[in-house]
PDB file of C-alpha atoms in Angstrom:
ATOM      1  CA  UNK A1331       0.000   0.000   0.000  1.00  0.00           C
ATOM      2  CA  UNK A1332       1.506   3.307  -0.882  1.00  0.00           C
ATOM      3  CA  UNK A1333       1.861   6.232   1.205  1.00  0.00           C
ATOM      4  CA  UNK A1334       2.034   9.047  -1.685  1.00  0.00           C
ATOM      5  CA  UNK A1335      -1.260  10.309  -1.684  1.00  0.00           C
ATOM      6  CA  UNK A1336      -1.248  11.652   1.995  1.00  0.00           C
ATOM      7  CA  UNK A1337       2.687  12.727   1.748  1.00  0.00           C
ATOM      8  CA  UNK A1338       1.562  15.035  -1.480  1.00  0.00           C
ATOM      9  CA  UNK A1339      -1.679  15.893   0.248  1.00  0.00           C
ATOM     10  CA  UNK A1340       0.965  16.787   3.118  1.00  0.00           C
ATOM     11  CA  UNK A1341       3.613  18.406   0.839  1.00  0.00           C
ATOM     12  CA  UNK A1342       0.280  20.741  -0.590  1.00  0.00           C
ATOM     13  CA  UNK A1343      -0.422  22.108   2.896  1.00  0.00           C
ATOM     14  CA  UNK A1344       3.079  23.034   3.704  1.00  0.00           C
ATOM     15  CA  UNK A1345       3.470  24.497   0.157  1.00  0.00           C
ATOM     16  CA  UNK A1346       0.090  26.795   1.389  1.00  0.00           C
ATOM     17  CA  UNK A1347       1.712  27.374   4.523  1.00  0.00           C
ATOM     18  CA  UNK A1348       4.595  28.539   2.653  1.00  0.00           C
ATOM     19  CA  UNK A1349       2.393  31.359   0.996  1.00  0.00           C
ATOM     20  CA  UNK A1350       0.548  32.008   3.458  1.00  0.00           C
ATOM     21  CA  UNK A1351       3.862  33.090   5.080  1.00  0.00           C
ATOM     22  CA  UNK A1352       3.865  35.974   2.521  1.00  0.00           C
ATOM     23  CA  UNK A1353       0.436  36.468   2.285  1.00  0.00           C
ATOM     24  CA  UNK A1354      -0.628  36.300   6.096  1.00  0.00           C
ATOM     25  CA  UNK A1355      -4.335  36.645   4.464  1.00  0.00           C
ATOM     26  CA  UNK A1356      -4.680  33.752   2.693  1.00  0.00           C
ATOM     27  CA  UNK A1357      -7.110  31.583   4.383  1.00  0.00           C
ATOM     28  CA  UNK A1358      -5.989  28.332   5.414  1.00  0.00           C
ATOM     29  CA  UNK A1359      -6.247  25.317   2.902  1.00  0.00           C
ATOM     30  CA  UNK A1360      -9.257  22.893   4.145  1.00  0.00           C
ATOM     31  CA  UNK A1361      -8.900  20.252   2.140  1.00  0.00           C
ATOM     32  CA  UNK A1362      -4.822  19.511  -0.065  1.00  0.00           C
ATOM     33  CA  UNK A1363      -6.049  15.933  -0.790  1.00  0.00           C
ATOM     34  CA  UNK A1364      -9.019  17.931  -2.801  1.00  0.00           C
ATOM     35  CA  UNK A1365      -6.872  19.382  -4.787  1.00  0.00           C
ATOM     36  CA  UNK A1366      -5.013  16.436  -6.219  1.00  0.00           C
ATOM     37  CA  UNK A1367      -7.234  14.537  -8.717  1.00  0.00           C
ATOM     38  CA  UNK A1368      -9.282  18.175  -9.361  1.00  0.00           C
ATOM     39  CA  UNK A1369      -8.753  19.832 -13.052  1.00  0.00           C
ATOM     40  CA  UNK A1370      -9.924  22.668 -14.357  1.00  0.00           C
ATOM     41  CA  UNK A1371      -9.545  24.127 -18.176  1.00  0.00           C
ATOM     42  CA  UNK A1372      -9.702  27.481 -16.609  1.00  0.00           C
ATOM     43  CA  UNK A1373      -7.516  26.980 -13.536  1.00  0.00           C
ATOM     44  CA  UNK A1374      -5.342  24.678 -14.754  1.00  0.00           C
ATOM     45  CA  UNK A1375      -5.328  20.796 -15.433  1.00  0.00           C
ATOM     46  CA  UNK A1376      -2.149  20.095 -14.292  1.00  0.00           C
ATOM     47  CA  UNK A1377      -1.040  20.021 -10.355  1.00  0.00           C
ATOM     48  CA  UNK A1378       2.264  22.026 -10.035  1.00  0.00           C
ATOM     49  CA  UNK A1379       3.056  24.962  -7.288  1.00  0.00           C
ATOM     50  CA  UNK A1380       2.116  27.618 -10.180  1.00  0.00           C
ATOM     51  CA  UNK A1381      -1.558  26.071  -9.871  1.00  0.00           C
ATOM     52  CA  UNK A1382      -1.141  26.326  -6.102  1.00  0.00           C
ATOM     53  CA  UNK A1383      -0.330  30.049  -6.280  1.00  0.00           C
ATOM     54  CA  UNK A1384      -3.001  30.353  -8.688  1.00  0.00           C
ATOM     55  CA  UNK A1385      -5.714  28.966  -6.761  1.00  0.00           C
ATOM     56  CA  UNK A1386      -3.962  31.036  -3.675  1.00  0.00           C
ATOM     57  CA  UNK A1387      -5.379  33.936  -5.381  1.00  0.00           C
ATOM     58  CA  UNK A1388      -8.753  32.876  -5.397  1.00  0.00           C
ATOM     59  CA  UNK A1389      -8.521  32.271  -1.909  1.00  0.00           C
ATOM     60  CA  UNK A1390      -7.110  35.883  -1.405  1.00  0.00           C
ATOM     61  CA  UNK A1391     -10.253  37.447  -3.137  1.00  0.00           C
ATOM     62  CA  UNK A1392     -12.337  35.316  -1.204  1.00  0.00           C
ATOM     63  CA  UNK A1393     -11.053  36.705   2.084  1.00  0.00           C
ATOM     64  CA  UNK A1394     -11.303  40.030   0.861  1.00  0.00           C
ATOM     65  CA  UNK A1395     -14.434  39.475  -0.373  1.00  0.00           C
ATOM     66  CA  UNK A1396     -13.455  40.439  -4.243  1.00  0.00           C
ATOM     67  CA  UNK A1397     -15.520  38.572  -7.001  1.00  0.00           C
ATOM     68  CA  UNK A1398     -12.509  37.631  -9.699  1.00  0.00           C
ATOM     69  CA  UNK A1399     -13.886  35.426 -11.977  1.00  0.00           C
ATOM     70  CA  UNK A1400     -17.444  35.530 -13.953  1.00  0.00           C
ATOM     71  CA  UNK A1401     -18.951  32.698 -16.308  1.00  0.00           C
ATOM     72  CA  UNK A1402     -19.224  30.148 -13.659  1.00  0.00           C
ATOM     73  CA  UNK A1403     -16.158  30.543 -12.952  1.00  0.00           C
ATOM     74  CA  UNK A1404     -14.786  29.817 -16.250  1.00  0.00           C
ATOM     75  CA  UNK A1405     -13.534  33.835 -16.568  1.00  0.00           C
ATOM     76  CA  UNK A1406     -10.666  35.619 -14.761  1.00  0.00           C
ATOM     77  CA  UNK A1407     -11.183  39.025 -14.920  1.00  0.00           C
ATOM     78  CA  UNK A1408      -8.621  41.933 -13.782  1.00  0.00           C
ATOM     79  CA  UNK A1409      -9.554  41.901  -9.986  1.00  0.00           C
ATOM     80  CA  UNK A1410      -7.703  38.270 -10.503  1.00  0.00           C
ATOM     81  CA  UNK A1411      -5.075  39.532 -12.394  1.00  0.00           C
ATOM     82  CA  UNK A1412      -4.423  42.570  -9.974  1.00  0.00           C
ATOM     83  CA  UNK A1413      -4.441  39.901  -6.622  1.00  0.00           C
ATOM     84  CA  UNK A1414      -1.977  37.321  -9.139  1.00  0.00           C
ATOM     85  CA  UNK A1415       0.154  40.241  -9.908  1.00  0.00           C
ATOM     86  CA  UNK A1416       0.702  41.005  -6.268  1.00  0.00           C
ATOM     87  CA  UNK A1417       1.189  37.073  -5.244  1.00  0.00           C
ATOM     88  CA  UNK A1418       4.303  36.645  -8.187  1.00  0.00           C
ATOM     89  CA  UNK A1419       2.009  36.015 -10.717  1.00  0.00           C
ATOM     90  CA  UNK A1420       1.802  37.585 -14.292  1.00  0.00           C
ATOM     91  CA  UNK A1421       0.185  37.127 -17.766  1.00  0.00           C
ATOM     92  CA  UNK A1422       2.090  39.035 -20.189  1.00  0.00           C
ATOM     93  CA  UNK A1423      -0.622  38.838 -22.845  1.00  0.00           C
ATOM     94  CA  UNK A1424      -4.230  39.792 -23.300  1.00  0.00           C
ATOM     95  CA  UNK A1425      -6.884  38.356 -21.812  1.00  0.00           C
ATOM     96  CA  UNK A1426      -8.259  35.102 -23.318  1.00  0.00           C
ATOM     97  CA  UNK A1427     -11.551  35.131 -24.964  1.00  0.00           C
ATOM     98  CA  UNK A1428     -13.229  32.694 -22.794  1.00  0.00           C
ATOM     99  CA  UNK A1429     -10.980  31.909 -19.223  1.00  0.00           C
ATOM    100  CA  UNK A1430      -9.508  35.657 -19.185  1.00  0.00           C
ATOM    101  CA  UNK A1431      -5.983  35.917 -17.084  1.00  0.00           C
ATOM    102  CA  UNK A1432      -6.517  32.616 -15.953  1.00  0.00           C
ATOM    103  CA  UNK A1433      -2.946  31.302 -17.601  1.00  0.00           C
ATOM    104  CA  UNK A1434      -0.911  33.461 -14.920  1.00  0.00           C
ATOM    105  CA  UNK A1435       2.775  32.359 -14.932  1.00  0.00           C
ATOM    106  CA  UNK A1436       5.126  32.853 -12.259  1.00  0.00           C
ATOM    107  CA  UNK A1437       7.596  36.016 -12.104  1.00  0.00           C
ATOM    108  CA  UNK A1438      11.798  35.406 -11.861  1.00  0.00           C
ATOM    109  CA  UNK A1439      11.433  37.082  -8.404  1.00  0.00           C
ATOM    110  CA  UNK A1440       8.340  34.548  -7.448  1.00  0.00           C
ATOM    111  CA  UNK A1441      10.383  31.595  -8.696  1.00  0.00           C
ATOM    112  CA  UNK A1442      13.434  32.941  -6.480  1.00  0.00           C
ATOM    113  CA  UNK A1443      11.019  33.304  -3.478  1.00  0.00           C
ATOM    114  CA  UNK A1444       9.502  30.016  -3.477  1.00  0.00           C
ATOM    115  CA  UNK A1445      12.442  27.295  -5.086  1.00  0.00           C
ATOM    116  CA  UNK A1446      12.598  25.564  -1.681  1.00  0.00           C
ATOM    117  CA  UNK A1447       8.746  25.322  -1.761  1.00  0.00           C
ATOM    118  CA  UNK A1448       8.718  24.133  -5.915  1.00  0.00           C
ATOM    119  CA  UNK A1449      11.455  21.591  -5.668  1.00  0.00           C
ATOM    120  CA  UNK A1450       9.509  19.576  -2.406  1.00  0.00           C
ATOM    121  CA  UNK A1451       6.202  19.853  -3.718  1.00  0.00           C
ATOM    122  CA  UNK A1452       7.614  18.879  -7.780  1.00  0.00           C
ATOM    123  CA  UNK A1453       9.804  15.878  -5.797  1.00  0.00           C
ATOM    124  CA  UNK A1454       6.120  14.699  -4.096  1.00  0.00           C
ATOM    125  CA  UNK A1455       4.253  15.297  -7.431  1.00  0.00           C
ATOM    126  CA  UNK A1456       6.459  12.701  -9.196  1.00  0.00           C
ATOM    127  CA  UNK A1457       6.583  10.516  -6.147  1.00  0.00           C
ATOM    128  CA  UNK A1458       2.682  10.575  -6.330  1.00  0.00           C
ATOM    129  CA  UNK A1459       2.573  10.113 -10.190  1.00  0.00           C
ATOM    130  CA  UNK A1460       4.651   6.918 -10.031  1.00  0.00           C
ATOM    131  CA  UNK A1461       2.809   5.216  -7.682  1.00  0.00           C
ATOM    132  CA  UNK A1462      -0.360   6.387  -9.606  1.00  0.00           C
ATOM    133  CA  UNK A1463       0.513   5.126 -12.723  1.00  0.00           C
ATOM    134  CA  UNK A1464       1.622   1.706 -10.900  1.00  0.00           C
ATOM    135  CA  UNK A1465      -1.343   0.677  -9.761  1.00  0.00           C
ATOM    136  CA  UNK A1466      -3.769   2.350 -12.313  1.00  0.00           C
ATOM    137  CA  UNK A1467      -4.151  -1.726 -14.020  1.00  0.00           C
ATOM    138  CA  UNK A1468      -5.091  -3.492 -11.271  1.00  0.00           C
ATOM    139  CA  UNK A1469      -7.315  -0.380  -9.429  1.00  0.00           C
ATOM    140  CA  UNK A1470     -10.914   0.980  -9.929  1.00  0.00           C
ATOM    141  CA  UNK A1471     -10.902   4.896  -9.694  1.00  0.00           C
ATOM    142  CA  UNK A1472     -14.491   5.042  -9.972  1.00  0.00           C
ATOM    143  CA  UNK A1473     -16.542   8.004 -12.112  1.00  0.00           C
ATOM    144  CA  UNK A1474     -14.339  11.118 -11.283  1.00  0.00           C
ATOM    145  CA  UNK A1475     -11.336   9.224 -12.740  1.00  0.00           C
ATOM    146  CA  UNK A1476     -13.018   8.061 -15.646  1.00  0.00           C
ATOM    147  CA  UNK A1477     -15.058  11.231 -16.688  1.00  0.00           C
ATOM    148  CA  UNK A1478     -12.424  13.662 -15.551  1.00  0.00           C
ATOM    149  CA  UNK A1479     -14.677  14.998 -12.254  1.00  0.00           C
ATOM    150  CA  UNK A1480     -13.479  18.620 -11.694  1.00  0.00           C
ATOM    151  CA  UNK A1481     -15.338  18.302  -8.005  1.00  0.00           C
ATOM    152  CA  UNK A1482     -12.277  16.872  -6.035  1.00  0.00           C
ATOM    153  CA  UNK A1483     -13.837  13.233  -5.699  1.00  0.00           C
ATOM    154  CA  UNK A1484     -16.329  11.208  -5.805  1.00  0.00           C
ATOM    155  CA  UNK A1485     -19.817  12.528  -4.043  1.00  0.00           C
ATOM    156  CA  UNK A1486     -22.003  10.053  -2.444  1.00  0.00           C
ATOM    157  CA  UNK A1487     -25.530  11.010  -0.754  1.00  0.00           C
ATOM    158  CA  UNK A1488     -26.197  12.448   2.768  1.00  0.00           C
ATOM    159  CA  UNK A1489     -29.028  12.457   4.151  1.00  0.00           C
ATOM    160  CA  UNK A1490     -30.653  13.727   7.487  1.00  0.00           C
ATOM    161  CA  UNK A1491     -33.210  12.756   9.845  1.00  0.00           C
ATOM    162  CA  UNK A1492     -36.389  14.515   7.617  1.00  0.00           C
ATOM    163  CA  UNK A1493     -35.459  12.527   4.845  1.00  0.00           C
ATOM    164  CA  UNK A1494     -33.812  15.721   3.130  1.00  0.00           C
ATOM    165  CA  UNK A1495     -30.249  14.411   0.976  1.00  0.00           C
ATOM    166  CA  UNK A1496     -27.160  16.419  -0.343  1.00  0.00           C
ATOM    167  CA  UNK A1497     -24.506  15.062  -2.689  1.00  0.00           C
ATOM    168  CA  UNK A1498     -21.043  15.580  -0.658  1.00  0.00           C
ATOM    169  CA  UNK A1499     -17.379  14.493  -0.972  1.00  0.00           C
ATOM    170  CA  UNK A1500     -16.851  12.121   1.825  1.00  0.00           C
ATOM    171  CA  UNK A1501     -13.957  13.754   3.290  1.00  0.00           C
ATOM    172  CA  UNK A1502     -15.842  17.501   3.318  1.00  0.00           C
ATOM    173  CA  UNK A1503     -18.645  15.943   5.147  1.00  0.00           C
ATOM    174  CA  UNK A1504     -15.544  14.227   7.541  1.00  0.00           C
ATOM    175  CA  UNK A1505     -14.149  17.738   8.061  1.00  0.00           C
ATOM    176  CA  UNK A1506     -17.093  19.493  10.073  1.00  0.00           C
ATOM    177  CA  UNK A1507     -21.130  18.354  10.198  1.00  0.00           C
ATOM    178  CA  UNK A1508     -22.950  20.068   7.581  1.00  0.00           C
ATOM    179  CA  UNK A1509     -26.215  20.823   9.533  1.00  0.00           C
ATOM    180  CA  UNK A1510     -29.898  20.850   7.593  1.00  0.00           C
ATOM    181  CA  UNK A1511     -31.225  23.816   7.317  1.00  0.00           C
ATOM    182  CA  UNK A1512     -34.480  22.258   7.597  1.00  0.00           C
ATOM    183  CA  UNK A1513     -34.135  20.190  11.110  1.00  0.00           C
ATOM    184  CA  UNK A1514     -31.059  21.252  11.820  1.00  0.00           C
ATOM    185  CA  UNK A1515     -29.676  17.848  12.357  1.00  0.00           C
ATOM    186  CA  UNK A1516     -26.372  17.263  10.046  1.00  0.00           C
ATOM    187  CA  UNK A1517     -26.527  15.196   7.615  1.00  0.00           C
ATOM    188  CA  UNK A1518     -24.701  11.873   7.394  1.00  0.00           C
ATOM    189  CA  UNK A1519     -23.563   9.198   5.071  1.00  0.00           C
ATOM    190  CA  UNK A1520     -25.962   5.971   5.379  1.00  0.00           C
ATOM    191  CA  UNK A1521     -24.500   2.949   6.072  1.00  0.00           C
ATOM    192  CA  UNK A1522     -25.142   0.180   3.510  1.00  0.00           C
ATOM    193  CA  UNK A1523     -27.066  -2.386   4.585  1.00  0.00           C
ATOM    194  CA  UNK A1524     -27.517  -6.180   3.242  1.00  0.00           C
ATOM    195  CA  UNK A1525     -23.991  -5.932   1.272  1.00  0.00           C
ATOM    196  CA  UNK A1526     -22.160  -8.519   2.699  1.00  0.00           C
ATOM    197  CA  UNK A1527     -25.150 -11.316   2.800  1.00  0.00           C
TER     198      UNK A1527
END
């Protein structure tokens, strides 16, 4: 049984906690591990610490209550590019038509700044790649692997005492209760009954 997956989830945080070092704002990271099989055309398919700092940025206009992207998402518009810019982020061209300044790039002085951070995280990327790719024959991923789920895993129904349900990741529901609105009860994950008879 590998160990990858949690030492990159692990690697993420610290990476976060190395931003967050410069940019005491940023909110903390609730959930590396989410990150890991998530893509995004707009954000970025590919994991790397540029996607990190990228997605930093959203979580700076979050905490400062700044609405940078439009189009579900899908557009980064110059309150984005202002936040990037001031993270070590730049996009030396014009917008694109449909994702904006979503293809931000790091600066030489970013890349100077965070090395340390870039070389651990790109050492655990690999790491987590190999062992991947290993056991990708003889493992079921399940839908999100298969149709390329941008949602950061696999939701599965929760459901509360008045019968009200809400599709969840597993390990957001693990994090805190999410609480009906109608009972106020959380919601949990229903334990399957009959499957081993």
């Amino acid at each position: 049984m590998s160990t990858t997956p949690p030492v990159l989830a692990a690697e993420l945080a610290q990476a976060w906690a190395d931003i967050q070092r410069h940019h005491p704002e940023l909110p903390d990271l609730a959930a590396p591990e989410s990150l890991i099989g998530e893509s995004s055309s707009a954000c970025g398919a590919e994991l790397s610490f540029e996607r990190l700092l990228h997605e930093a940025v959203h979580g700076i206009a979050a905490a400062r209550g700044v609405r940078d992207t439009s189009r579900a998402g899908r557009y980064h518009n110059r309150r984005f590019l202002a936040i990037a810019e001031e993270m070590g982020l730049d996009h030396p061209e014009e917008p694109h038509a449909s994702s904006g300044f979503s293809l931000v790039t790091l600066t030489p002085d970013a890349k100077r700044r965070y090395r340390p951070t870039m070389e651990r995280l790109q050492r655990a990327l690999k790491a987590h790649t190999v062992a991947t790719a290993a056991d990708t024959k003889r493992s079921f991923r399940g839908p999100a692997a298969r149709h390329g789920s941008s949602g950061g895993g696999v939701r599965v129904k929760a459901v509360c005492d008045c019968g009200r349900n809400v599709r969840v990741v597993p390990s957001v529901l693990a994090q805190a209760p999410i609480v009906c609105g109608g009972c106020g009860k959380p919601f949990r994950i229903p334990e399957t009954v009959g499957a081993a008879r």
